Phi, psi and omega in degrees: 000123183255130178251125179246122179264130175231121179273125178255155181040197184248208180257127178262131181239131178233134177258121182230109175051044178086358179249127178264127181245125177250136179234123176241144179244131175242150172243132180239135176256122178229120179047051177068009175253146176251127179244132176263129179245125177259124179247111180257130175231148180236149170262118188271085184217137167237105191281000187272163179282347174203160180151214180212163176211153175226129178206160177276104185290354175275353176257167175055033181056026178076012183259145174216129183263131171243142182079182182225150173049234184292343175257028179261150180224116175271093181286147182229128187230151173212160187296135170234302178193192177271003176234354178214160181212149177270136172242137182229152181266031188283349181284149185294338180265004180256127177276312183195166178224160176215165182244137171240127180274145171047068180267128178279302186222112183290343179279347182240034176284128180259318185218131180237121174253102188230147179255114182262026189273349184248147179290324181234147176226147177250116183254143174265165172302130183097343176276171178225150173252133173260128180249129172251124180269174185290350178264002178088007176273160180236149173225148175239128175244122178262131180282118181264313178206157180222134172242145183224116184290350175267003179230038172097349177275159182279347181203166171272131183205139177237133174241129180225153163256149179213159173215139177252134179215165181249000000 
C-alpha cells in the first residue's frame, strides 16, 4: 500500500483573542481514495499581566504561557481527575511552585505563606498555584474548573484566572 502525501494550499492563520490558530490541510491517497486531513494547532499564550485562560491540557505537552518575556511563566499541567489537576515546575523559565488552598480572590491576596519545596503540586478547584519564574517574578493561577475525558467529560480542559506580580 503506497501512501502519497500532497500538501494543498498554504497555512491559514487566524488571530482570536490572543490565540493564534494555524490550519493546514493535507490530502492523502490511500487505495485510490483521497482523504483530507485538517491539522489545527494553537499557540497557547495569554500575554497579559492578568486575566483568564481555558485550554486542553492534554495538548501542547500540558503547557500554557501567561505573560511575556521576563514576566512570562510557562505553566505545566497534567491530569489528576475532574476535581483536581497536577501543576509542575518543569519548564525552563519556572524556578519553583507552591499551593494555596481555598483562595477566594487572587487580586486581593495580602499575605501568602507558601512552601516552594516540591516540583509538583496537586490543586483542587478553588485552590491556586503560585509560580516563581527565574527572573524573580510571581504569578498566581486559581483553578476555576477542570474537565477530564476519562471521567465523563468530552475533553480535557482547565480553566484558570491568573495575575502576575513582582
